[in-house]
Coordinates of C-alpha atoms in Angstrom, one line a residue:
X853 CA 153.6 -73.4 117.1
X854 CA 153.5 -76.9 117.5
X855 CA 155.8 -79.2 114.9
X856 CA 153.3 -81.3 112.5
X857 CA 153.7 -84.2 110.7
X858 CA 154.9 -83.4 107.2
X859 CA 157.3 -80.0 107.3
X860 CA 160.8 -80.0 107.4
X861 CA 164.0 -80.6 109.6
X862 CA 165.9 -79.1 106.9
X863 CA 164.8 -77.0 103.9
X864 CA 166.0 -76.1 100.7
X865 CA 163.6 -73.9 99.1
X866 CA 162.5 -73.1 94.8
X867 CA 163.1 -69.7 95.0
X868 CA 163.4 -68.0 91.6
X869 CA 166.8 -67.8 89.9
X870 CA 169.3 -65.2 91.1
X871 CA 168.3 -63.2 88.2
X872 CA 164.6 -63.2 89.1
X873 CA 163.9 -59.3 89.6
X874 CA 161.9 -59.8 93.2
X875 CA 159.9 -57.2 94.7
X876 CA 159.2 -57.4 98.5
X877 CA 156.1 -56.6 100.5
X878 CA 156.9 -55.5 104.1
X879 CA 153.4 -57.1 106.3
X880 CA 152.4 -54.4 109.1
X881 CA 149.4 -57.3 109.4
X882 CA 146.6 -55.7 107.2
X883 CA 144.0 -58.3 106.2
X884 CA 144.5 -57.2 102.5
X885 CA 148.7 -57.5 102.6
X886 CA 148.2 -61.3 100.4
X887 CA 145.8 -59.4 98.3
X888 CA 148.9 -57.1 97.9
X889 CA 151.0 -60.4 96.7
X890 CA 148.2 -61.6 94.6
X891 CA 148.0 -58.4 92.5
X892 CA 152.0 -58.2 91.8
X893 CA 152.5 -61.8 90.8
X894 CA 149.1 -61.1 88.3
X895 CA 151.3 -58.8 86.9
X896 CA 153.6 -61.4 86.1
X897 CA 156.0 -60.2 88.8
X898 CA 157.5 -62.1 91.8
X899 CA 156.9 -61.1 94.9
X900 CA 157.2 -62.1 98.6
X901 CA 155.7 -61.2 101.8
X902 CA 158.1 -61.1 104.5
X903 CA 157.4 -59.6 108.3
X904 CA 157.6 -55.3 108.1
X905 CA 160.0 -55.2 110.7
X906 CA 162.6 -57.3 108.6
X907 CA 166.3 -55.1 108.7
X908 CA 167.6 -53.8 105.9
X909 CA 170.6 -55.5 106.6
X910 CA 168.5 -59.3 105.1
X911 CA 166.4 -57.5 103.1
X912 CA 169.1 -56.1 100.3
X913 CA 170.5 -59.6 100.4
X914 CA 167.3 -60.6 97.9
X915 CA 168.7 -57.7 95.9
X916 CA 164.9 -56.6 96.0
X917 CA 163.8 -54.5 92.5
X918 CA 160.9 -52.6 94.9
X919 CA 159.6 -52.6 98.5
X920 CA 155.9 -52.5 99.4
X921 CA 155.1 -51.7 102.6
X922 CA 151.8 -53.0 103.3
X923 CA 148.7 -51.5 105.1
X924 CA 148.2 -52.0 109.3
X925 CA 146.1 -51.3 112.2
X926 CA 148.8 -49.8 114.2
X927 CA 149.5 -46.1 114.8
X928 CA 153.0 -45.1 113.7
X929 CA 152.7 -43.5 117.4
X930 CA 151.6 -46.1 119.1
X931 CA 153.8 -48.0 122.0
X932 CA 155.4 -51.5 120.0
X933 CA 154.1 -50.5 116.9
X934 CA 155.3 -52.1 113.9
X935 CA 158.3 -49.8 112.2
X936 CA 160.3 -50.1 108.9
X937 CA 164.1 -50.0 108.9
X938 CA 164.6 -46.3 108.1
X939 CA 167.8 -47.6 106.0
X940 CA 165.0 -49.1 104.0
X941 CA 164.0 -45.8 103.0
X942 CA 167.1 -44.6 101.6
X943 CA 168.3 -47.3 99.9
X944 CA 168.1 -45.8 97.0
X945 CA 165.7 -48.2 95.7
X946 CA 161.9 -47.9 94.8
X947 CA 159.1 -47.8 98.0
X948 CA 155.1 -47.7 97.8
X949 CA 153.9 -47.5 101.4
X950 CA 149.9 -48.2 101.2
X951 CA 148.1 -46.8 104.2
X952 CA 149.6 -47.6 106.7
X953 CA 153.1 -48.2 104.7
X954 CA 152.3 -44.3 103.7
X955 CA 152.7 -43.1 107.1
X956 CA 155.5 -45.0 108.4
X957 CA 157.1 -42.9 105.0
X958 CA 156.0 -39.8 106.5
X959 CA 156.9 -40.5 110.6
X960 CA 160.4 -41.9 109.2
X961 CA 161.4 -39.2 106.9
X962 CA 160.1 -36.5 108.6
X963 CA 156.5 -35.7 108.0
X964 CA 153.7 -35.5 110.5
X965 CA 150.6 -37.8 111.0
X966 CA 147.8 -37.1 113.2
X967 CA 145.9 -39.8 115.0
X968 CA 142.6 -40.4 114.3
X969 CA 141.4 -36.4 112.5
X970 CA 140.0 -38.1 109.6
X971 CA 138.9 -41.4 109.4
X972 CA 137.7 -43.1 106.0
X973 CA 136.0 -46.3 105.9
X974 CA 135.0 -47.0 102.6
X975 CA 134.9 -45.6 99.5
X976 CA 136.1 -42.3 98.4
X977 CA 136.5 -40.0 95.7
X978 CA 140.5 -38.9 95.4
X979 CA 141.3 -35.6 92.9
X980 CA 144.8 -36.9 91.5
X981 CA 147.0 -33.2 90.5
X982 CA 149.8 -34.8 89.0
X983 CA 149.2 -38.2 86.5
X984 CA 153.3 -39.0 86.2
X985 CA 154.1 -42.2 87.2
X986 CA 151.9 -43.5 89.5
X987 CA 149.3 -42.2 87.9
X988 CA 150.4 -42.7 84.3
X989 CA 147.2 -42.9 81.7
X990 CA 144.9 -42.5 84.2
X991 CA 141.9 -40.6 84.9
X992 CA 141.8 -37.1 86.9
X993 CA 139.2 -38.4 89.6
X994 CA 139.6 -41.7 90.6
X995 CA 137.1 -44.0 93.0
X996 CA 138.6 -45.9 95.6
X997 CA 138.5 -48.1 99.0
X998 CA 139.8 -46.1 101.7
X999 CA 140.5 -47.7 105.1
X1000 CA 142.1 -45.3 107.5
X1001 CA 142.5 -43.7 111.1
X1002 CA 145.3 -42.0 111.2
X1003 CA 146.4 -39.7 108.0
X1004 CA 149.4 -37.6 107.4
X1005 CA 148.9 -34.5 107.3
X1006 CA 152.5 -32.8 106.6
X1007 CA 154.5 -34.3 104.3
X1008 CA 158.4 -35.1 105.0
X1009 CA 160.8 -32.4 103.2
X1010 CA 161.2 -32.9 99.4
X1011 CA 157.7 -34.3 99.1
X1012 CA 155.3 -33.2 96.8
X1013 CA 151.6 -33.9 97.0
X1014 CA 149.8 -36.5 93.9
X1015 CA 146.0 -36.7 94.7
X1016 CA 143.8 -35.5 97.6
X1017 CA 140.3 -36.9 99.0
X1018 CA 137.9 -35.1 101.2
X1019 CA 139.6 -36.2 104.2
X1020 CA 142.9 -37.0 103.2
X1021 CA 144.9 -33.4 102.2
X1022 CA 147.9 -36.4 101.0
X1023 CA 146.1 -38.7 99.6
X1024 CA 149.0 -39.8 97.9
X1025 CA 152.7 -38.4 97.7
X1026 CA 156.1 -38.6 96.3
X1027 CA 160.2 -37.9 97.1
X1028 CA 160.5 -37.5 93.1
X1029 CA 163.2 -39.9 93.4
X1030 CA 161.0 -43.6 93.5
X1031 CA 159.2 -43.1 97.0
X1032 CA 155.6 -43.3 96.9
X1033 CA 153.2 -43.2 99.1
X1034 CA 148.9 -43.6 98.9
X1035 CA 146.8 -43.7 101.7
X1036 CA 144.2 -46.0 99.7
X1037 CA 144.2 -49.4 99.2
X1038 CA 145.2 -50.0 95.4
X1039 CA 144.9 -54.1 96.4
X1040 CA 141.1 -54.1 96.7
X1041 CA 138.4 -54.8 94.0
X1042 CA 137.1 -51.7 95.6
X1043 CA 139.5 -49.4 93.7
X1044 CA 139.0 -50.0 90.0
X1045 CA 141.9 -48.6 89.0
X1046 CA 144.4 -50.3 92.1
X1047 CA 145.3 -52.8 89.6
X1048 CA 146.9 -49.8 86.9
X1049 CA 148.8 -48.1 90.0
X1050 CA 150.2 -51.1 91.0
X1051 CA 151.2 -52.2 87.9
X1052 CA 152.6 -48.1 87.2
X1053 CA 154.7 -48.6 90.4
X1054 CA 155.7 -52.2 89.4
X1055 CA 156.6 -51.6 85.6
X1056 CA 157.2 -47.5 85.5
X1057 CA 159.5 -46.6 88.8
X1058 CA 160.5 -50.2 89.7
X1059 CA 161.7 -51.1 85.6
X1060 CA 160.5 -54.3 86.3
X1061 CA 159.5 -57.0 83.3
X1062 CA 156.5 -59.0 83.2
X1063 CA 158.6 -62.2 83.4
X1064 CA 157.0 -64.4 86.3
X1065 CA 155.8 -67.0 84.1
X1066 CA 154.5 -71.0 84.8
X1067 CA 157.1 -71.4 81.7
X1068 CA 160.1 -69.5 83.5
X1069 CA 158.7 -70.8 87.6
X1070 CA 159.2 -74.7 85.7
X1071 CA 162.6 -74.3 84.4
X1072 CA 164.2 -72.3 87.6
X1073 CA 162.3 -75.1 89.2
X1074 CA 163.5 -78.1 87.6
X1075 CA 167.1 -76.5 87.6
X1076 CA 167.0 -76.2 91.6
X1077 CA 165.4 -79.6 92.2
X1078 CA 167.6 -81.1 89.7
X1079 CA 170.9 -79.1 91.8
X1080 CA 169.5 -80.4 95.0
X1081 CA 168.3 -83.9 94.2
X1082 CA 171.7 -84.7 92.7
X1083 CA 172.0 -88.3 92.0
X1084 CA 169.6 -89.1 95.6
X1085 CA 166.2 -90.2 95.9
X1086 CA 162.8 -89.1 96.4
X1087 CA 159.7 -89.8 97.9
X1088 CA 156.6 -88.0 97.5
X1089 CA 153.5 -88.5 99.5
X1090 CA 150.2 -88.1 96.8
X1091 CA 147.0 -87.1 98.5
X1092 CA 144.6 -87.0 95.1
X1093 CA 144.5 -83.0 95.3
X1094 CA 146.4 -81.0 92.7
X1095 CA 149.2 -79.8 95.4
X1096 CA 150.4 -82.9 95.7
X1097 CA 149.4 -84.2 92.3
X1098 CA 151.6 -80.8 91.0
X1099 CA 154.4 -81.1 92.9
X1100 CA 155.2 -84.8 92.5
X1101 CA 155.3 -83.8 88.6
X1102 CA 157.4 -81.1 88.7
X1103 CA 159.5 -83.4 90.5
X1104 CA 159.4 -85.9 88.1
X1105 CA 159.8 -83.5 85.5
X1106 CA 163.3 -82.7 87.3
X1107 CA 164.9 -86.2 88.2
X1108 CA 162.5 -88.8 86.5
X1109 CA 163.0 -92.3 88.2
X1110 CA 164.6 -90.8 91.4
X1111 CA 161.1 -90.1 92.3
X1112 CA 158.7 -92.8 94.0
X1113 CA 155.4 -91.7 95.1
X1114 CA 153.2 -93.3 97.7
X1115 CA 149.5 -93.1 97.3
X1116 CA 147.6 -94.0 100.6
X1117 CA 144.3 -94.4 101.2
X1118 CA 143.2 -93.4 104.3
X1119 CA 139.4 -94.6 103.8
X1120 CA 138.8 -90.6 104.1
X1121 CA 139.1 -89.7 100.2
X1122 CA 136.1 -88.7 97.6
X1123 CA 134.0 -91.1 95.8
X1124 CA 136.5 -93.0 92.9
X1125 CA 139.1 -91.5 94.3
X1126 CA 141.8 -94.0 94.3
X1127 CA 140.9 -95.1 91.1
X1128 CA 141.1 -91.7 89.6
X1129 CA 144.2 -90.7 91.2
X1130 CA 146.0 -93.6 89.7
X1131 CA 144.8 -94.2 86.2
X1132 CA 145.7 -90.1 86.2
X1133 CA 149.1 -89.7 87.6
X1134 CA 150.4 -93.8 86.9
X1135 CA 149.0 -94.3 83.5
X1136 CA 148.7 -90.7 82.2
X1137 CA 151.8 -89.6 83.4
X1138 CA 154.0 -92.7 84.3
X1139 CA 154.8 -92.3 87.7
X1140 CA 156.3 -94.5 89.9
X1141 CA 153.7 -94.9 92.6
X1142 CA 153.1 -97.4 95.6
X1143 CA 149.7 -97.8 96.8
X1144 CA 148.4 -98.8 100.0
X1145 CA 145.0 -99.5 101.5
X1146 CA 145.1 -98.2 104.9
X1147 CA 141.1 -97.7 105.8
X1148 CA 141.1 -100.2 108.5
X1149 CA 144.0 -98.4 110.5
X1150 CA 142.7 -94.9 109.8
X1151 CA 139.1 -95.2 110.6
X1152 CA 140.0 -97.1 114.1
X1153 CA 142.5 -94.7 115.0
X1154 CA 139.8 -92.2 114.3
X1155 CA 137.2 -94.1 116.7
X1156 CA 135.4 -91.8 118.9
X1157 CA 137.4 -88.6 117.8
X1158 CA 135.2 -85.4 117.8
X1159 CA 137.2 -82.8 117.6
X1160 CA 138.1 -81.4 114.7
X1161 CA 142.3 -80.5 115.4
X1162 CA 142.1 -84.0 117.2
X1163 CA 141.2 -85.5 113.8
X1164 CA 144.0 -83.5 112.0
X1165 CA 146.4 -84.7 114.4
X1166 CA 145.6 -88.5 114.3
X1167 CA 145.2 -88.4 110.4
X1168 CA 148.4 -86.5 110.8
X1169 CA 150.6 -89.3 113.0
X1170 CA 148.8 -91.7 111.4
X1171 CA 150.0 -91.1 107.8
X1172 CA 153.1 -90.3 109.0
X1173 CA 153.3 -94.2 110.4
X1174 CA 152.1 -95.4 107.0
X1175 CA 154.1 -93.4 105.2
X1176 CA 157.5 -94.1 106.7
X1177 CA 156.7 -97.7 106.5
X1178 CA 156.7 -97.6 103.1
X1179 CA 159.6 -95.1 103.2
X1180 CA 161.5 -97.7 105.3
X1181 CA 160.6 -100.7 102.7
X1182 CA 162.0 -98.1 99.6
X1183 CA 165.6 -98.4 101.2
X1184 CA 167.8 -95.4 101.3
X1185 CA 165.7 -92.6 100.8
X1186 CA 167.3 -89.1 100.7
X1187 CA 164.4 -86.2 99.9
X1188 CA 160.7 -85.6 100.6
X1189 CA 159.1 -83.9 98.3
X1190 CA 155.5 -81.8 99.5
X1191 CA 152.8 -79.7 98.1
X1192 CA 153.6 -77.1 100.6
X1193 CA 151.4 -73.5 98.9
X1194 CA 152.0 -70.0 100.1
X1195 CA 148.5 -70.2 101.9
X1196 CA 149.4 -73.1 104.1
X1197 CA 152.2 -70.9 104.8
X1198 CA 150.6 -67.7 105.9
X1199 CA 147.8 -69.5 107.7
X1200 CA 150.1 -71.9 109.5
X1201 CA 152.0 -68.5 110.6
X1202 CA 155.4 -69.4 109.3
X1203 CA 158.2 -67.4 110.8
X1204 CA 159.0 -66.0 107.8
X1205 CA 156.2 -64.9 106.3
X1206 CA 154.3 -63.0 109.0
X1207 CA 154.7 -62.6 112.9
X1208 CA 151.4 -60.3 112.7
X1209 CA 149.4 -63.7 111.5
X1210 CA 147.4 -65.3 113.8
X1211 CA 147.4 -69.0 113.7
X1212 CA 144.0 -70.4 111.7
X1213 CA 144.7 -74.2 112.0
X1214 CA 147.4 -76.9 111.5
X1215 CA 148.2 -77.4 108.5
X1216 CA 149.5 -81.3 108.2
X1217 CA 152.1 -80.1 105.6
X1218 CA 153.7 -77.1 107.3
X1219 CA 155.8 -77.2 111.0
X1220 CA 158.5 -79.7 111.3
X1221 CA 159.5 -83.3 110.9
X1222 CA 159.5 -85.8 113.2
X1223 CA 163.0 -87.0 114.4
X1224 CA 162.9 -89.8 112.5
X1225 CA 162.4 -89.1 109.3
X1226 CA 165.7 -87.6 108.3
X1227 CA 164.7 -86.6 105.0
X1228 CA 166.2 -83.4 103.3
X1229 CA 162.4 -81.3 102.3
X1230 CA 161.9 -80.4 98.5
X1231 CA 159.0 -77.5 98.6
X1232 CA 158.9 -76.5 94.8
X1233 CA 155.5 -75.0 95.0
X1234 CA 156.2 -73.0 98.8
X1235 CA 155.8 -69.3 97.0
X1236 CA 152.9 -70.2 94.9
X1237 CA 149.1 -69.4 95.3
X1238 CA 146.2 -71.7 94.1
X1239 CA 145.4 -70.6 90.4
X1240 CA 149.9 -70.5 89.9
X1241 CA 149.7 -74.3 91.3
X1242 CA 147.1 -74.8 88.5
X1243 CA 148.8 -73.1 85.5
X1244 CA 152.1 -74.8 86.6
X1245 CA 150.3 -77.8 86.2
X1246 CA 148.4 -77.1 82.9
X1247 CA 151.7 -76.0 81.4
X1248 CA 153.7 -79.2 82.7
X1249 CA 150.2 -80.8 80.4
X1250 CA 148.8 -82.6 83.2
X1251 CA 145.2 -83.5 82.8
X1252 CA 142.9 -80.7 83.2
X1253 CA 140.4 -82.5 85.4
X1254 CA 143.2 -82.9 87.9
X1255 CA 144.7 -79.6 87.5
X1256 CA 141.5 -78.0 88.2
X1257 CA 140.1 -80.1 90.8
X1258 CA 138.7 -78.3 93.7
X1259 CA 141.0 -78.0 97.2
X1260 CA 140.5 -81.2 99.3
X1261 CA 141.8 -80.5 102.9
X1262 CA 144.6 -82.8 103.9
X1263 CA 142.8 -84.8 106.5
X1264 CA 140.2 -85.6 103.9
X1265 CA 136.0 -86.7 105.2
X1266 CA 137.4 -86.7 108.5
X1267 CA 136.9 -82.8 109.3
X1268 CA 133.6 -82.6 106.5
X1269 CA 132.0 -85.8 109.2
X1270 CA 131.0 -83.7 112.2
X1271 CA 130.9 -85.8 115.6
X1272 CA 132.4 -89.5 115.4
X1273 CA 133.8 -90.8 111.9
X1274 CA 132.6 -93.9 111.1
X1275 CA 132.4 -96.1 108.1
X1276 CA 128.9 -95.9 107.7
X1277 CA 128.4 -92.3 108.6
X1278 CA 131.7 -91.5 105.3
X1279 CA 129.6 -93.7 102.9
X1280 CA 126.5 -91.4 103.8
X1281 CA 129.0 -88.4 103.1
X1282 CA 130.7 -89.8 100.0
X1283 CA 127.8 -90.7 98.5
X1284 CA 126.0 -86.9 98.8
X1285 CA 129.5 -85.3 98.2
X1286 CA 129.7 -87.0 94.9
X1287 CA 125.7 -85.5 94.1
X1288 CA 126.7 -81.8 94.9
X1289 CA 130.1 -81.6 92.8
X1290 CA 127.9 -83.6 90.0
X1291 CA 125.5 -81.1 89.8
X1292 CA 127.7 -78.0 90.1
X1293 CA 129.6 -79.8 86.7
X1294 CA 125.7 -80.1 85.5
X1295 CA 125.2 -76.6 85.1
X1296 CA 128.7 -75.2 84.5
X1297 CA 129.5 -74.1 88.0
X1298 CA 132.8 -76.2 88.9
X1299 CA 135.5 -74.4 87.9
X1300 CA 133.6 -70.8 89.0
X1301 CA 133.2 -71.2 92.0
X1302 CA 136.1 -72.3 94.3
X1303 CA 134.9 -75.3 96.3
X1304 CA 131.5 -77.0 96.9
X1305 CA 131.2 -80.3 99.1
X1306 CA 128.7 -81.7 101.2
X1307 CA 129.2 -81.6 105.0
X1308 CA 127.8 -84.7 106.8
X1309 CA 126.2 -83.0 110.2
X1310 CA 126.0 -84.5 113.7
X1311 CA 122.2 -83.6 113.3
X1312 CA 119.2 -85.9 112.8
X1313 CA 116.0 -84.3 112.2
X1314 CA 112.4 -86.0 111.7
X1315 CA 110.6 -86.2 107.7
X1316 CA 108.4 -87.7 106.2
X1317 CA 109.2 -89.9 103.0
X1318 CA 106.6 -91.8 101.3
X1319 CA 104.2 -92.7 104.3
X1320 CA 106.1 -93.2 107.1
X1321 CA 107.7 -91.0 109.5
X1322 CA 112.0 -90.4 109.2
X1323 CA 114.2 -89.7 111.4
X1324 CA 117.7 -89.2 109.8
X1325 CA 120.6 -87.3 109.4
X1326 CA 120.8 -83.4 108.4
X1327 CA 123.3 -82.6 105.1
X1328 CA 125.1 -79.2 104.9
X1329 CA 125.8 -78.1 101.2
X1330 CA 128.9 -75.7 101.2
X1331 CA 129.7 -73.6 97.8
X1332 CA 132.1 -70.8 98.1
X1333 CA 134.1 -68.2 96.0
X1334 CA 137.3 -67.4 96.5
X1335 CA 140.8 -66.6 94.5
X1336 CA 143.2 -68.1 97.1
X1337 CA 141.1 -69.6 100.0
X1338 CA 142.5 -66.3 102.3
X1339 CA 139.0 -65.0 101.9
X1340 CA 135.9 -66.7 100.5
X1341 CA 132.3 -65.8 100.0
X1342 CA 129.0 -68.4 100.1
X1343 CA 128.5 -68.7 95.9
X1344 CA 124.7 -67.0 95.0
X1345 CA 124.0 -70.9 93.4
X1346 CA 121.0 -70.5 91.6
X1347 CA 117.6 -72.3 93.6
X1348 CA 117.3 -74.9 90.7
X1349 CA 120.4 -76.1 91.5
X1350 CA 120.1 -76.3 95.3
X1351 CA 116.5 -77.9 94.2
X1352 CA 117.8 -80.4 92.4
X1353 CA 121.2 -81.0 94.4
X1354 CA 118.6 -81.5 97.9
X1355 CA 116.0 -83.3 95.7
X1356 CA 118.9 -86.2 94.7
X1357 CA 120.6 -86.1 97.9
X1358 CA 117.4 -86.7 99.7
X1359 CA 116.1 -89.4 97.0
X1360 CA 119.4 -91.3 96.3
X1361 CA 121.1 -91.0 99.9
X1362 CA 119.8 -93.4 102.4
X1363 CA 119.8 -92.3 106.3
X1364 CA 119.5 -88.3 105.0
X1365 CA 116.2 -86.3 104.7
X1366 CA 117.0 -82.8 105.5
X1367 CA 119.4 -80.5 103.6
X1368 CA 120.4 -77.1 104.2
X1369 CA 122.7 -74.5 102.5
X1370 CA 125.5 -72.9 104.1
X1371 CA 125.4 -69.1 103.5
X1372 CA 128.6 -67.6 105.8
X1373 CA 131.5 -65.7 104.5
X1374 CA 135.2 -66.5 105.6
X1375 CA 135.7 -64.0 107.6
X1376 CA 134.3 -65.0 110.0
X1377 CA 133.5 -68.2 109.1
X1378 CA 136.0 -70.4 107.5
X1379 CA 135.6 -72.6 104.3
X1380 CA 135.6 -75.9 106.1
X1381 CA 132.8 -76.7 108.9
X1382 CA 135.4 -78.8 110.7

């Protein structure tokens, strides 16, 4: 993978105190394995993803209260397949194997699964026979989502069967001694009743306690910064988004003064944006910042740029210039500190997250520094998702409207201006962006759904306004659900507001008289049109 602009020669990462009971979920690459992540740490306990084929030998250095081995679409048979440490599974120590994770159980301890006998797509019906732990408080017949190929169909010796399906004999197992195994996917809003198992595994086998907390995340935080910072400096690049706007406050938070942020404006930011950013974090919160006006430079690096990585590379080198300009001015600088989330991660295939992860785009925060900026990386948000982010920032009592602020991608209008950027063709963008997040606040829609923008397409089309005959540019309106941006859906916005939201943009945006609404689903779409 190709170093970017803003990731580190040298990391020291905000991992939880020593203390923190930490449950790991081995990745055999199923699409639902952050799901997996998403549902422990709702549960209030923290979690990691970290490749399936990890040894034993690192793993039981994180002292790990539980393993989950995740779902797959391997064959436990196959050549190269993706195989658990069998020390793993006698380590004494809890283990939930999900699909997938079930047979490498059974093909490791000395069970049987057949290839392809009974396939399940979908969901099924599974009779549970014995309701302790796992199954604690719950009903006899549960619904679920089954995914599946391959199924095991003898168990290894010392297992005893939990729950069957139609298809699946072992629908779910157990050693009797904190080794489970389910061949349905517990993860999924699919299985209404994934959420109690997990949480049966998590709080009944594994003794865990609901202690992952934005209260406890804060003060391990601030203790590690504070440990790492020493008496140093810090710089901290703010982009307007809550990552950034987050991090630079925990940061703050930690070592006060030590901190100097630098604000620049790249000419590629929302409507008010500046202005908003800095009465917020300078006179709310009483920040150091340094702010710089760098349009010109941005927009003419950006001249004739069409493609969409392209862009993210020159906003990329280009803030990167800016910034250690600025950096350079400061004097001795000893830490950069980043809005780096667990998504960026994952999609930007970090090495130790997933090597089953297929790369989805740079990320202008995640790969490696360039040689000259000899900064030591502070990444106090690294293990977080989206809606932790927010009530890390809620709890810290940052302002709401920029804790919940929508995701802004890091090379701003750039990648939402298909075709050439241009100063004309952002003030056409701005301007309609600011109309479609306006009316989603209208009618109560902002903080349900997860982003909506306005997507400035290299279209023109002909209309007719008034009496004469248009010819002008074509709008996209993008408004997705999502919970951590992994997945997303198109949002079912009701017509009056797409009525109204093309009826403004149309009336009160010169050089546009078409819009259209953008209903694709990540996959296999993705949010951004880029």
């Amino acid at each position: 993978m190709a170093r970017s602009a803003l990731a580190p020669r040298h990391r020291e990462e905000t991992r939880p105190a020593t203390d923190q009971q930490t449950v790991l979920i081995l990745d055999y690459g199923s699409q639902f394995s952050q799901l997996i992540a998403r549902r422990v740490r709702e549960a209030k306990v923290y979690c990691e993803l970290v490749p399936g084929t990890t040894p034993w030998s690192v793993l039981k250095e994180r002292n790990p209260a539980g393993l989950i081995l995740s779902g797959g679409p391997a064959s436990v048979y196959d050549k190269g397949a993706p195989q658990v440490d069998p020390q793993a599974l006698k380590a004494g120590i809890p283990v939930l194997g999900i699909c997938y994770g079930m047979q490498l159980i059974a093909h490791h301890l000395g069970g049987k699964v057949d290839a392809g006998r009974a396939h399940e797509y979908g969901p099924a019906l599974v009779a549970v026979s014995e309701k302790a732990g796992l199954f604690e408080g719950l009903n006899g017949e549960l619904p679920v989502w089954m995914s599946h190929g391959d199924a095991v169909t003898q168990m290894p010796p010392g297992f005893r069967g939990l729950a069957s399906s139609g298809n699946s004999p072992f629908a779910a197992f157990t050693d009797g001694n904190g080794i489970y195994g389910i061949q349905f996917h517990p993860e999924v809003v699919h299985t209404p009743s994934g959420r109690e198992v997990l949480r049966n595994f998590l709080f009944r086998v594994c003794g865990c306690q609901p202690s992952w907390t934005a209260g406890s995340f804060i003060a391990d935080a601030v203790e590690s910064i504070r440990a790492q910072v020493g008496d140093g400096r810090v710089i901290c690049a703010l982009s307007g988004g809550v990552d950034s706007a987050v991090a630079a406050t925990l940061v703050h938070k930690a070592v006060g003064d030590q901190l100097t942020c630098v604000f620049v404006n790249n000419g590629l930011l929302r409507k008010e944006e500046p202005e908003r950013v800095l009465a917020v974090m300078h006179g709310n919160l009483d920040m150091n910042i340094r702010y710089v006006d760098a349009t010109a430079r941005f927009l003419d690096a950006l001249r004739g740029v069409i493609d969409p990585e392209e862009k993210r590379r020159v906003v990329g080198r280009e803030f990167i210039s800016v910034f250690e300009a600025e950096a350079t001015s400061l004097g001795h600088i000893d830490f950069l500190a980043q809005g780096t989330l667990y998504p960026d991660v994952i999609e930007s295939t970090a090495p130790d997250v997933s090597s089953t992860a297929a790369k989805i785009k740079t990320h202008h925060n995640v790969g490696g520094l360039p040689p000259g900026l000899r900064f030591q990386l502070i990444e106090p948000l690294r293990y977080l998702f989206k809606d932790e982010v927010r009530a890390v920032g809620v709890e810290l009592g940052m302002p709401e409207e920029m804790v919940y602020r929508q995701p802004f991608p890091g090379p701003g209008l750039s990648i939402r201006c298909l075709g050439e950027v241009t100063a004309e063709r952002l003030e056409i963008l701005r301007n309609a962006d600011w109309v479609v997040v306006d009316e989603i606040k209208h009618f109560g829609l902002y903080r349900q759904v997860w982003q909506s923008f306005a997507v400035l397409t290299p279209l023109s089309t002909v209309g007719v306004m008034g009496d004469y005959r248009t010819y002008a540019n074509v709008v996209a309106i993008r408004v997705v659900t999502s919970e951590d941006a992994m997945t997303a859906d198109w949002a079912r916005v009701p017509y009056e507001v797409l009525a109204r939201i093309s009826n403004r943009i149309v009336n009160e945006v010169k050089g546009v008289n078409r819009v259209v609404f953008d209903i694709t689903s990540k996959p296999p779409g993705t949010i951004e049109w880029e």
